[in-house]
XYZ file of C-alpha atoms in Angstrom:
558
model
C -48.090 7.319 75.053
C -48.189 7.203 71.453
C -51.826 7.773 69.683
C -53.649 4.873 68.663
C -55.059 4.567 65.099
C -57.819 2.051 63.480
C -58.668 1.672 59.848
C -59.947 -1.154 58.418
C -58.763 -4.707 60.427
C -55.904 -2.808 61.158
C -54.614 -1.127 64.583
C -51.840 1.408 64.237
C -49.854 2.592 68.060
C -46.235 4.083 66.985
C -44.324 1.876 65.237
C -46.778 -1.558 65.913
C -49.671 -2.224 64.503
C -52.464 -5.861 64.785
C -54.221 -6.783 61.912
C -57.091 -9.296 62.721
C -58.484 -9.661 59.118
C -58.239 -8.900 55.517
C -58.627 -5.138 55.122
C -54.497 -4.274 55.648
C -54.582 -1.059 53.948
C -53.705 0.755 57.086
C -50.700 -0.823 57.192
C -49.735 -1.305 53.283
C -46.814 0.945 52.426
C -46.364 2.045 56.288
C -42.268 2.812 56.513
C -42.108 3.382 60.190
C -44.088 0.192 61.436
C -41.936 -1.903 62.773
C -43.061 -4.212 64.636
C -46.545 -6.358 63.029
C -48.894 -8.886 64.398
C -51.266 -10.933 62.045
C -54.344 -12.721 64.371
C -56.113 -14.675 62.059
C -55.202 -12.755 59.036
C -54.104 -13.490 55.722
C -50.368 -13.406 54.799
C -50.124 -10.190 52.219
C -46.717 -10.552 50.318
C -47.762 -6.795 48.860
C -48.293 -5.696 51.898
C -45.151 -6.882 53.472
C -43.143 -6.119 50.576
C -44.321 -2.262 51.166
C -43.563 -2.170 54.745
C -39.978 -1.893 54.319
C -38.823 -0.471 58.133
C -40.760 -3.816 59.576
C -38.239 -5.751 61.699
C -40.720 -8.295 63.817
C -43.577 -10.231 62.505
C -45.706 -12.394 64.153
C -48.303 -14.262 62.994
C -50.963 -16.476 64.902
C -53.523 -18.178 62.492
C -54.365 -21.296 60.525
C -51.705 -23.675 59.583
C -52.172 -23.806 55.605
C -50.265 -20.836 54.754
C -47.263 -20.221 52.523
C -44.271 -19.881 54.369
C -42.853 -18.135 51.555
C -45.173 -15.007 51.678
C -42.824 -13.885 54.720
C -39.948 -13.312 52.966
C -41.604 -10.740 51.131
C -40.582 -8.060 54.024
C -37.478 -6.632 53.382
C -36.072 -5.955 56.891
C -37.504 -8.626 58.436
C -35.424 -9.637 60.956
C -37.373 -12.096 63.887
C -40.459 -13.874 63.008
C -42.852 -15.641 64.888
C -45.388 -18.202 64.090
C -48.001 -19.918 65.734
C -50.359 -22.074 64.147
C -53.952 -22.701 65.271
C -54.173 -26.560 64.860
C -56.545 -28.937 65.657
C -56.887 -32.340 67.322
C -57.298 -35.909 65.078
C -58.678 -39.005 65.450
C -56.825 -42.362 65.005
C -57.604 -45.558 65.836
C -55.254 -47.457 68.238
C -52.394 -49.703 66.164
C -53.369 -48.104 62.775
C -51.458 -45.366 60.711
C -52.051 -41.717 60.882
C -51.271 -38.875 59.062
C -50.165 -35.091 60.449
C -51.149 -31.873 58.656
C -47.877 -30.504 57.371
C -46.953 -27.246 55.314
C -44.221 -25.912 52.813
C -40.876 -24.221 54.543
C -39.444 -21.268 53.434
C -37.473 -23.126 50.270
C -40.991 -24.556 49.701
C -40.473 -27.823 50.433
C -42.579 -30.030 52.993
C -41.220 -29.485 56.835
C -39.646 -32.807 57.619
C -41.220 -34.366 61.119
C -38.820 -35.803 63.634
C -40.923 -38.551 65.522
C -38.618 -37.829 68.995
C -39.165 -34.152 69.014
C -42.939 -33.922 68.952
C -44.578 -37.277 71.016
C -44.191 -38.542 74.409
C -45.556 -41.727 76.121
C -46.173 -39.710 79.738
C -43.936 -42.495 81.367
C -44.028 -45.735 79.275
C -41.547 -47.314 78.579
C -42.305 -48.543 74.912
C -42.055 -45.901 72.021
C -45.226 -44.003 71.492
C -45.799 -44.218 67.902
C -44.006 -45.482 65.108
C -43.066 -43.323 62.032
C -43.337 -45.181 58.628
C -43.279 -42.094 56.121
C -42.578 -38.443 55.972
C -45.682 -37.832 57.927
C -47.271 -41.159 58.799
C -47.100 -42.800 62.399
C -48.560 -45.825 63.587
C -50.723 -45.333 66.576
C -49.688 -47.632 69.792
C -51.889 -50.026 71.045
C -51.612 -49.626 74.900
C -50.638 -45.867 75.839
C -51.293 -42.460 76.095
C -49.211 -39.896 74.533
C -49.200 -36.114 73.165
C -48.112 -33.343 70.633
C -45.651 -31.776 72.033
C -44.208 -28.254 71.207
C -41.891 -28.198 68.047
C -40.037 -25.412 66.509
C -38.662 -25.480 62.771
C -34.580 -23.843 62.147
C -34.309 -22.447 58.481
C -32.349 -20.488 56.937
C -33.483 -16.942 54.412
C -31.693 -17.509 51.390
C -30.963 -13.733 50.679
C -28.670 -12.986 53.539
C -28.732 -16.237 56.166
C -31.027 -14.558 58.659
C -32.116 -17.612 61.482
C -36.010 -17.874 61.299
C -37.175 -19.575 63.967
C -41.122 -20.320 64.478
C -43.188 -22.376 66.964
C -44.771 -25.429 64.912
C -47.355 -26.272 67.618
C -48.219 -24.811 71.016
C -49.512 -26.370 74.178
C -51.882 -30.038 74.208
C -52.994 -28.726 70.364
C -52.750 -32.196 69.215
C -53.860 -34.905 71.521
C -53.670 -38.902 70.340
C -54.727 -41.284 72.564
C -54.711 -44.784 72.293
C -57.165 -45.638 74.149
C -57.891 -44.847 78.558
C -55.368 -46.038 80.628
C -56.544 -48.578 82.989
C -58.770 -47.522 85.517
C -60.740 -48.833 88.395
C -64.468 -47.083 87.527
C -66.775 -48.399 90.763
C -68.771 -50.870 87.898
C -67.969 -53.610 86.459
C -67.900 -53.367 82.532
C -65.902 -54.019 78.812
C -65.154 -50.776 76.951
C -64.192 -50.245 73.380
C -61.772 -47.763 72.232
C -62.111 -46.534 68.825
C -63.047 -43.612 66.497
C -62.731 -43.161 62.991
C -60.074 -41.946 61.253
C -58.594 -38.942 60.977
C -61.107 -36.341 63.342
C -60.094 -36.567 66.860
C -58.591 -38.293 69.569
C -59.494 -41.646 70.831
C -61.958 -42.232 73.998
C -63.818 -45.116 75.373
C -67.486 -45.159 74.256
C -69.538 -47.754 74.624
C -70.259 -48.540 71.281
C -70.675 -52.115 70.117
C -70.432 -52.353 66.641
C -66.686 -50.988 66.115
C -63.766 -52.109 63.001
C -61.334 -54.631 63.308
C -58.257 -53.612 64.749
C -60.334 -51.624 68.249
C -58.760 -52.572 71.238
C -60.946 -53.030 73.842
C -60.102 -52.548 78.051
C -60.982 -54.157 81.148
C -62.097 -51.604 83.739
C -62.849 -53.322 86.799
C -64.616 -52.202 90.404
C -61.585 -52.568 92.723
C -59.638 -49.820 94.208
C -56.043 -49.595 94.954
C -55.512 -48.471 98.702
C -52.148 -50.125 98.635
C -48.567 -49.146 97.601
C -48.165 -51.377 94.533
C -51.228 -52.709 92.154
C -50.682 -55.246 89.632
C -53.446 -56.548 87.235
C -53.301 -60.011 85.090
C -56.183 -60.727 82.478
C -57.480 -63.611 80.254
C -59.593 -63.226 77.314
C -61.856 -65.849 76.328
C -63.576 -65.959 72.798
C -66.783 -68.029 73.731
C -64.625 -70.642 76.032
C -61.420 -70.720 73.866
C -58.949 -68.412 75.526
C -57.051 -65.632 73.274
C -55.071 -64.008 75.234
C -53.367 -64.362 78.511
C -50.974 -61.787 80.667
C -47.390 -63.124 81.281
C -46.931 -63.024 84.972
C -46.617 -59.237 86.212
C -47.866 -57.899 82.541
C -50.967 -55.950 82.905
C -50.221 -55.059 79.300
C -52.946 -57.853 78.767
C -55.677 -56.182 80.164
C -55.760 -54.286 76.481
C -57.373 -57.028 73.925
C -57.238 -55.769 70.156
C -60.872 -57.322 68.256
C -60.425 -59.479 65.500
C -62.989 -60.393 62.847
C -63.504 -64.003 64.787
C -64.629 -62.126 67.783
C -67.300 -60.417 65.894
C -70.859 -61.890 67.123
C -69.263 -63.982 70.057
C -69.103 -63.920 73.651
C -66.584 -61.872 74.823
C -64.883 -62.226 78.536
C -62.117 -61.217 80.322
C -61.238 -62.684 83.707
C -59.466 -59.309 86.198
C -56.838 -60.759 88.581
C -55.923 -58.074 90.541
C -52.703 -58.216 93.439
C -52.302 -55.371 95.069
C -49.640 -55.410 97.988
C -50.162 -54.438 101.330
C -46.847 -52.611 102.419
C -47.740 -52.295 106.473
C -48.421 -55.668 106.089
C -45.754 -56.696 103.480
C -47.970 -59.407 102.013
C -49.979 -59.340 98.456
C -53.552 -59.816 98.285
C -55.137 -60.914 95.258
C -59.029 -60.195 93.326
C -60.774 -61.685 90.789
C -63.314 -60.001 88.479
C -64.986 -61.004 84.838
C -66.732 -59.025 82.634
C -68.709 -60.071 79.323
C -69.137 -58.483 76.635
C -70.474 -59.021 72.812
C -69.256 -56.656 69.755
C -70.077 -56.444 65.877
C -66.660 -56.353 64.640
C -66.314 -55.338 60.546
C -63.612 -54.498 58.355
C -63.156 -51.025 58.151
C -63.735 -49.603 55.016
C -60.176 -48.432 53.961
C -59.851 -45.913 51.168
C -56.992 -44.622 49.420
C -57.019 -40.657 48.410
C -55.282 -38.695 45.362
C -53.429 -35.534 46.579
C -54.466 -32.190 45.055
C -51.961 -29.618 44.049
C -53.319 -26.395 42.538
C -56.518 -24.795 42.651
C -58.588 -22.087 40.669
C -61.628 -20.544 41.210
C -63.982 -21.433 38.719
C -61.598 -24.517 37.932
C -63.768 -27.723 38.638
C -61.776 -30.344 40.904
C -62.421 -34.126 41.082
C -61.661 -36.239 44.559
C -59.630 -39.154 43.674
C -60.160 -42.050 45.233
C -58.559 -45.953 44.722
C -58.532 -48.874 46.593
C -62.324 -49.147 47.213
C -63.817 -52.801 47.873
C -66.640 -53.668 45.320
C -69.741 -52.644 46.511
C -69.227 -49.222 48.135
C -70.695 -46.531 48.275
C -68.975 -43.148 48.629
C -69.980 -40.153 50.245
C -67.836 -36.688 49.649
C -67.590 -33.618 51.550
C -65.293 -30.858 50.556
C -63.663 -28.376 52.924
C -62.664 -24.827 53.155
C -59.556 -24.239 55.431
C -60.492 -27.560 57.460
C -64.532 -26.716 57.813
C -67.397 -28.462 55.026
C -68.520 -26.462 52.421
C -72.413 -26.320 52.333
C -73.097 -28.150 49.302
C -70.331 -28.848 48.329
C -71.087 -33.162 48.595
C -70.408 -34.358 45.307
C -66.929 -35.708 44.181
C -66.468 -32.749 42.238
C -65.749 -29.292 43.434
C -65.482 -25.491 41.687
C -63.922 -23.511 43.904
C -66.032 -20.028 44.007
C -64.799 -16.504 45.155
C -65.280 -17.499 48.915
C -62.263 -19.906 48.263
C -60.028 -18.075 47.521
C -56.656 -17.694 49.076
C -57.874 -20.270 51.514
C -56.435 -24.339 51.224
C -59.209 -27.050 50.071
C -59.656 -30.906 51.242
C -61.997 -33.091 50.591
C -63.415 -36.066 52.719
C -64.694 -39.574 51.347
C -66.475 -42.172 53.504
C -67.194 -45.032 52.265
C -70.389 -47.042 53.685
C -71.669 -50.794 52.682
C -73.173 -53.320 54.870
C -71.123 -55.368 56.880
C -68.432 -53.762 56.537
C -67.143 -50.409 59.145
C -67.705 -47.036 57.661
C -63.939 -44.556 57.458
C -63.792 -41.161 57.382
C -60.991 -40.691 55.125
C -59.083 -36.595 54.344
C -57.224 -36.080 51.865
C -54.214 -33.708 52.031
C -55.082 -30.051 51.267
C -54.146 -28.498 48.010
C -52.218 -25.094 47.752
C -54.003 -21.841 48.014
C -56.825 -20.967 45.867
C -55.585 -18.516 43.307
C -57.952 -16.083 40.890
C -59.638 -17.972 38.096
C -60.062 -16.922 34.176
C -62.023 -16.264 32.344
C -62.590 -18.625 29.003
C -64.293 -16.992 26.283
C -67.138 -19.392 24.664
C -68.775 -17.331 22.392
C -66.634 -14.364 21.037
C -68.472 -10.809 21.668
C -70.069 -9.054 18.336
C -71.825 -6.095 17.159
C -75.162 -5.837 16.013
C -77.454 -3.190 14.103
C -76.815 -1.171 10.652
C -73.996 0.276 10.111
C -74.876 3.563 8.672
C -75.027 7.315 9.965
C -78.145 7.727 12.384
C -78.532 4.108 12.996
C -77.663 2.921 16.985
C -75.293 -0.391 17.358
C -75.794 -2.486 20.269
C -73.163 -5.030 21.169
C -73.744 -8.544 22.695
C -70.713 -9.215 24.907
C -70.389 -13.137 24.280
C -70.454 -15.709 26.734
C -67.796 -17.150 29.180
C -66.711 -20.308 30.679
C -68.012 -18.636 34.211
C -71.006 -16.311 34.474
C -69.078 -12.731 35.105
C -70.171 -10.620 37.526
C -70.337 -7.371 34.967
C -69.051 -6.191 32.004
C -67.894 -2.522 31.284
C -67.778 -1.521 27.733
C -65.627 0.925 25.255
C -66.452 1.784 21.502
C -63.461 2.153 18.975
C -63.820 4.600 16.121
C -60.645 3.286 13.979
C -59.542 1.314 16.919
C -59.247 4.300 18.782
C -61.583 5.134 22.161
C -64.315 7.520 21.545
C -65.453 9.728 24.634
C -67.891 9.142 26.803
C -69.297 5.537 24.841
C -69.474 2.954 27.387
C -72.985 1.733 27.218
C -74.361 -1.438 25.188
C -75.499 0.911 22.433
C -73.914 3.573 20.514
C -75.446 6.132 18.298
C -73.520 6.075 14.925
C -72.529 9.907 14.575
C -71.188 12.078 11.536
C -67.333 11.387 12.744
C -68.011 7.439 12.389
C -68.791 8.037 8.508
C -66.332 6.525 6.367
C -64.966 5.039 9.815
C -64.874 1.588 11.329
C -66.640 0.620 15.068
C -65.311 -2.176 17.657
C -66.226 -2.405 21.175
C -63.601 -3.508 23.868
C -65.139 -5.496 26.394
C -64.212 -6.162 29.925
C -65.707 -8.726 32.023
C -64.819 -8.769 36.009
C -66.490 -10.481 38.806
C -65.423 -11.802 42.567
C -62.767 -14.225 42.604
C -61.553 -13.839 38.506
C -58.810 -12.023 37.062
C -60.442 -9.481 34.490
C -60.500 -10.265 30.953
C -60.791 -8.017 27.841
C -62.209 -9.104 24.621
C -62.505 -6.475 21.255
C -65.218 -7.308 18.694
C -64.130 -7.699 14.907
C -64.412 -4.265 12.951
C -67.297 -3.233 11.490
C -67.810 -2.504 7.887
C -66.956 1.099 7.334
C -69.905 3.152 8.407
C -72.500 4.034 5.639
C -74.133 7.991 4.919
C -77.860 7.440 5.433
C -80.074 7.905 2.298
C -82.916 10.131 2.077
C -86.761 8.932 1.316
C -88.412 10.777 -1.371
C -92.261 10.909 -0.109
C -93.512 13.596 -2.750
C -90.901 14.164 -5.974
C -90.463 17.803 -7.326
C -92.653 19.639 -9.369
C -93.276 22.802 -10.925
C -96.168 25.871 -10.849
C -96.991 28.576 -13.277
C -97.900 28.764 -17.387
C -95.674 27.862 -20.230
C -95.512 31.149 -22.112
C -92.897 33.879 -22.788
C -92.530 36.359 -19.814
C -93.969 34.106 -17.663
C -92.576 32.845 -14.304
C -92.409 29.032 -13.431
C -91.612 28.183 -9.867
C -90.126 25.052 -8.696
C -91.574 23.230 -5.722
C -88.905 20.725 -3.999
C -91.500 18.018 -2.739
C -91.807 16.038 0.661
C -88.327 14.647 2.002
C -87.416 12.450 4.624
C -85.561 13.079 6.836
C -85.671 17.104 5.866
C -83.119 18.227 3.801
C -80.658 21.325 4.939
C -80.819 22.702 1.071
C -81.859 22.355 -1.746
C -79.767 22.954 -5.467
C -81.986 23.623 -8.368
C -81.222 23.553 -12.412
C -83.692 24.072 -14.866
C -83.991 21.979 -18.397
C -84.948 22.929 -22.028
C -85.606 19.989 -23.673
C -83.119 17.594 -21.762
C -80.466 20.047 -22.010
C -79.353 22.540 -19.071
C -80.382 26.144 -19.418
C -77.427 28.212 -18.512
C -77.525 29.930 -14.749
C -81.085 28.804 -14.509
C -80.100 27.290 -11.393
C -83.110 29.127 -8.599
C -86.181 27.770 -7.618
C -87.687 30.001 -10.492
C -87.638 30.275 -13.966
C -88.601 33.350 -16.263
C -89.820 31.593 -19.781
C -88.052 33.197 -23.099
C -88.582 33.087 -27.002
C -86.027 30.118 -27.014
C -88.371 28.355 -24.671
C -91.224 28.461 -27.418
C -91.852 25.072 -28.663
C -89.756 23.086 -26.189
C -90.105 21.368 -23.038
C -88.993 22.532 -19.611
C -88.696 21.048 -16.651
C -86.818 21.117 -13.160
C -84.210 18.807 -11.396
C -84.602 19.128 -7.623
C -80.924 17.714 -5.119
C -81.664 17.364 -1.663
C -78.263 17.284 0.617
C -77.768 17.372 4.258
C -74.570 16.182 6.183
C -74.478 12.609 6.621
C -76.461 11.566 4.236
C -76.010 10.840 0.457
C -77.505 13.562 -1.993
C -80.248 12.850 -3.780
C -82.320 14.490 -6.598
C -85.659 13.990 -8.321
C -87.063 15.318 -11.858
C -90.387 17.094 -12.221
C -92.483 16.198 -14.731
C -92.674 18.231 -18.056
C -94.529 21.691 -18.856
């Protein structure tokens, strides 16, 4: 049995391997895998792309994926796909939308309305399709998702990809309960608001126009055949009446009349004794009173593309005066804590995942919608915008320390990682915020390349302007030269340098008669002579030291 290997979200046995999460580097670049399951885990087109020997793939997880990331395998010769959907709401005799995604030439998979409902036995269609992915829910029935599968073709070489589109009762739609005989006598209305989940029979009284409501009555069937006939009376004015046989009418769809008014429906119920071979007929009536609005109906924008960092506005038309709108955005189908206003950054949590948004509009008298809008494509890396361009600051002269300022950017980076430029050209080791100006910078010029990086952003680099060309330092003279000793033939003066700062490595010395030079009197002393007699003499003192510019004083007169 071959020898079974975890790393990361990946498990590795032979040539298969399961990866239940993002960390795929156990598999990345793997050339005897060949056979790959993804539970719940992103599609990698790197990673397929480096697992060149893979032959299967199969891939369980959310729907709002890019088919297109598939084809990135090489050798990939059967995949698989099963997507984790989830039930809707719609409310009976009103259009609803399906979740669809991209196929493998990236356009939107085309729905067939007679390969994915059934009516469980009725004879009238189930739903009625009136755009690419809209139906119209039916007013009397109950009906299903059923499994779906999706034929295309890989462009490269005409390999058949075939993939399941929806597995078992994922999606349920119900109009409302089939007629029922509970053991109490009672009205119930079926509705729910758009677009969450499938349609049951609460008791609610305060529902939208358009909720059909159902008779359930306290007779039981104990014969062969049941039949049911109703009336519906607004206040005494009948409504609606069952043609003979049709216990279609024992479904009644509310209208804004009925709203505030006495509701009945008289039960006729013939049920036929077959031992007996005669009908026998019942008659029950049931009240009821409902607050019956206008739904709030709200049109939403589609959004494409989205970037972290990359603010997004809901888009919303068609609302009545007077509304007020409430927004929730999504991440992969579930709210984002927060995230309530109509617009939306996407942060580093987003991405590679698909964003919505929701939008319910509420005012009184009228019935509050949840409305989602489609979901955009998947969150890609966001960049960086430089606001304020990064600059050096400090004297530019030998000794002195820079310190650069890295700017600002559209987004608050993470960090930033830092390189100083002698002549545009990196110098080791200098990768702080400060840089000590040293004696190969003299005569030079200093930039700093600047990197910012953070979760969810594509790095950016940004290189300050040049400095001026870097300065020698200049010496302070605290105490100037002077000189010791007496003026007189045979004697010896000596020169004293003074107080420097910083100190000086040497010092050069050259010794005047009378403002002119005295020949190869250039020491620190000076033997006086017969020309000397008469004149003045003095010393010049130059301090030097590398990096700095020389300097030299005069001492005063003897």
């Amino acid at each position: 049995m071959p020898a079974q290997a975890s790393m990361g979200d990946c498990t590795v046995e032979g040539s298969s391997a399961v990866c239940t999460g993002d960390d795929q580097q156990a598999v990345q670049g793997n050339t005897s895998i060949t056979d790959l399951s993804l539970e719940n885990a992103p599609i990698k087109g790197d990673v397929l792309k480096s697992m060149t020997a893979l032959n299967r793939l199969a891939y369980n997880g959310p729907i709002d994926v890019d088919l297109r990331e598939f084809l990135n395998a090489p050798a990939l010769a059967q995949l698989e796909i099963t997507f984790d959907t989830k039930p809707i709401r719609v409310l009976a005799g009103t259009e609803f939308k399906l979740q669809t995604f991209k196929g493998f030439d990236g356009e939107p998979f085309s729905l067939e309305i007679g390969d994915y409902f059934t009516n469980d036995g009725w004879t009238d269609p189930p739903v009625k399709q009136v755009g690419f992915n809209t139906f119209v829910a039916p007013k009397a029935t109950r009906m299903r998702f059923l499994d779906g599968y999706y034929e295309g073709q890989h462009k490269a070489d005409g390999r058949s990809l075939q993939y399941n589109i929806h597995v078992g009762e994922q999606y349920v739609v119900s109009a409302y309960e089939e007629l029922s005989w509970l053991g109490t006598g009672k009205l119930q209305a079926s509705y729910a608001p758009f677009g969450e989940a499938s349609i049951l029979n609460p008791s609610a009284t305060t529902v939208p126009v358009g909720t059909w409501v159902t008779a359930a009555g306290s007779k039981t069937s104990s014969g062969s055949a049941m039949k049911t006939n109703c009336t519906w009376s607004r206040g005494s004015t009948v409504v609606q009446k069952s043609k003979s046989g049709d216990s279609g009418g024992c479904a009644y769809k509310l209208r804004k009349a009925d709203s505030g008014k006495k509701l009945t429906v008289k039960a006729t119920h013939h049920e036929y004794r077959g031992e007996t071979e005669y009908w026998q007929s019942t008659t029950e009536t049931f009240s009821k009173t409902f607050t019956v609005q206008d739904p709030i109906l709200l049109k939403l924008g589609r959004i494409d593309s989205a970037q972290v960092g990359k603010k997004l506005t809901a888009k919303v038309s068609n609302a009545p005066s007077g509304v007020k709108l409430k927004y929730q955005w999504l991440r992969a189908g579930k709210n984002i804590k927060g995230a309530t206003k109509s617009t939306y950054a996407p942060a580093a949590a987003d991405l590679g995942k698909r964003l919505s948004y929701t939008v319910t509009g509420s005012k009184t008298g009228m019935y509050p919608v949840v409305h989602t809008s489609d979901y955009t494509s998947q969150v890609i890396k966001g960049n960086y915008t430089v606001t304020k361009a990064p600059n050096i600051g400090g004297k530019v002269v030998y000794g002195q320390t820079l310190k650069v300022n890295p700017g600002t950017r559209s987004t608050k980076p993470g960090k930033f990682k830092y390189q100083w430029l002698r002549d545009g050209k990196t110098i080791k080791n200098a990768t702080k915020t400060t840089y000590k100006l040293g004696l190969s910078d003299v005569g030079r010029k200093i930039s700093v390349r600047v990197t910012a990086s953070g979760s969810g952003f594509a790095t950016q680099t940004s290189t300050t302007s040049k400095t001026k060309t870097v300065a020698k330092a200049k010496f302070t003279v605290k105490k100037g030269a002077s000189v010791s000793g007496k003026v007189k033939v045979g004697s010896k003066l000596t020169a004293k340098p003074g107080s420097w700062s910083p100190k000086p490595e040497k010092y050069k010395y050259q010794w005047y008669r009378s403002g002119a030079p005295i020949s190869k009197a250039t020491k620190s002393t000076y033997k006086v002579t017969l020309r000397d007699r008469g004149k003045v003499v003095y010393v010049k003192v130059t301090a030097s030291k590398k990096g700095y510019v020389s300097k030299t004083t005069t001492s005063s007169v003897r």
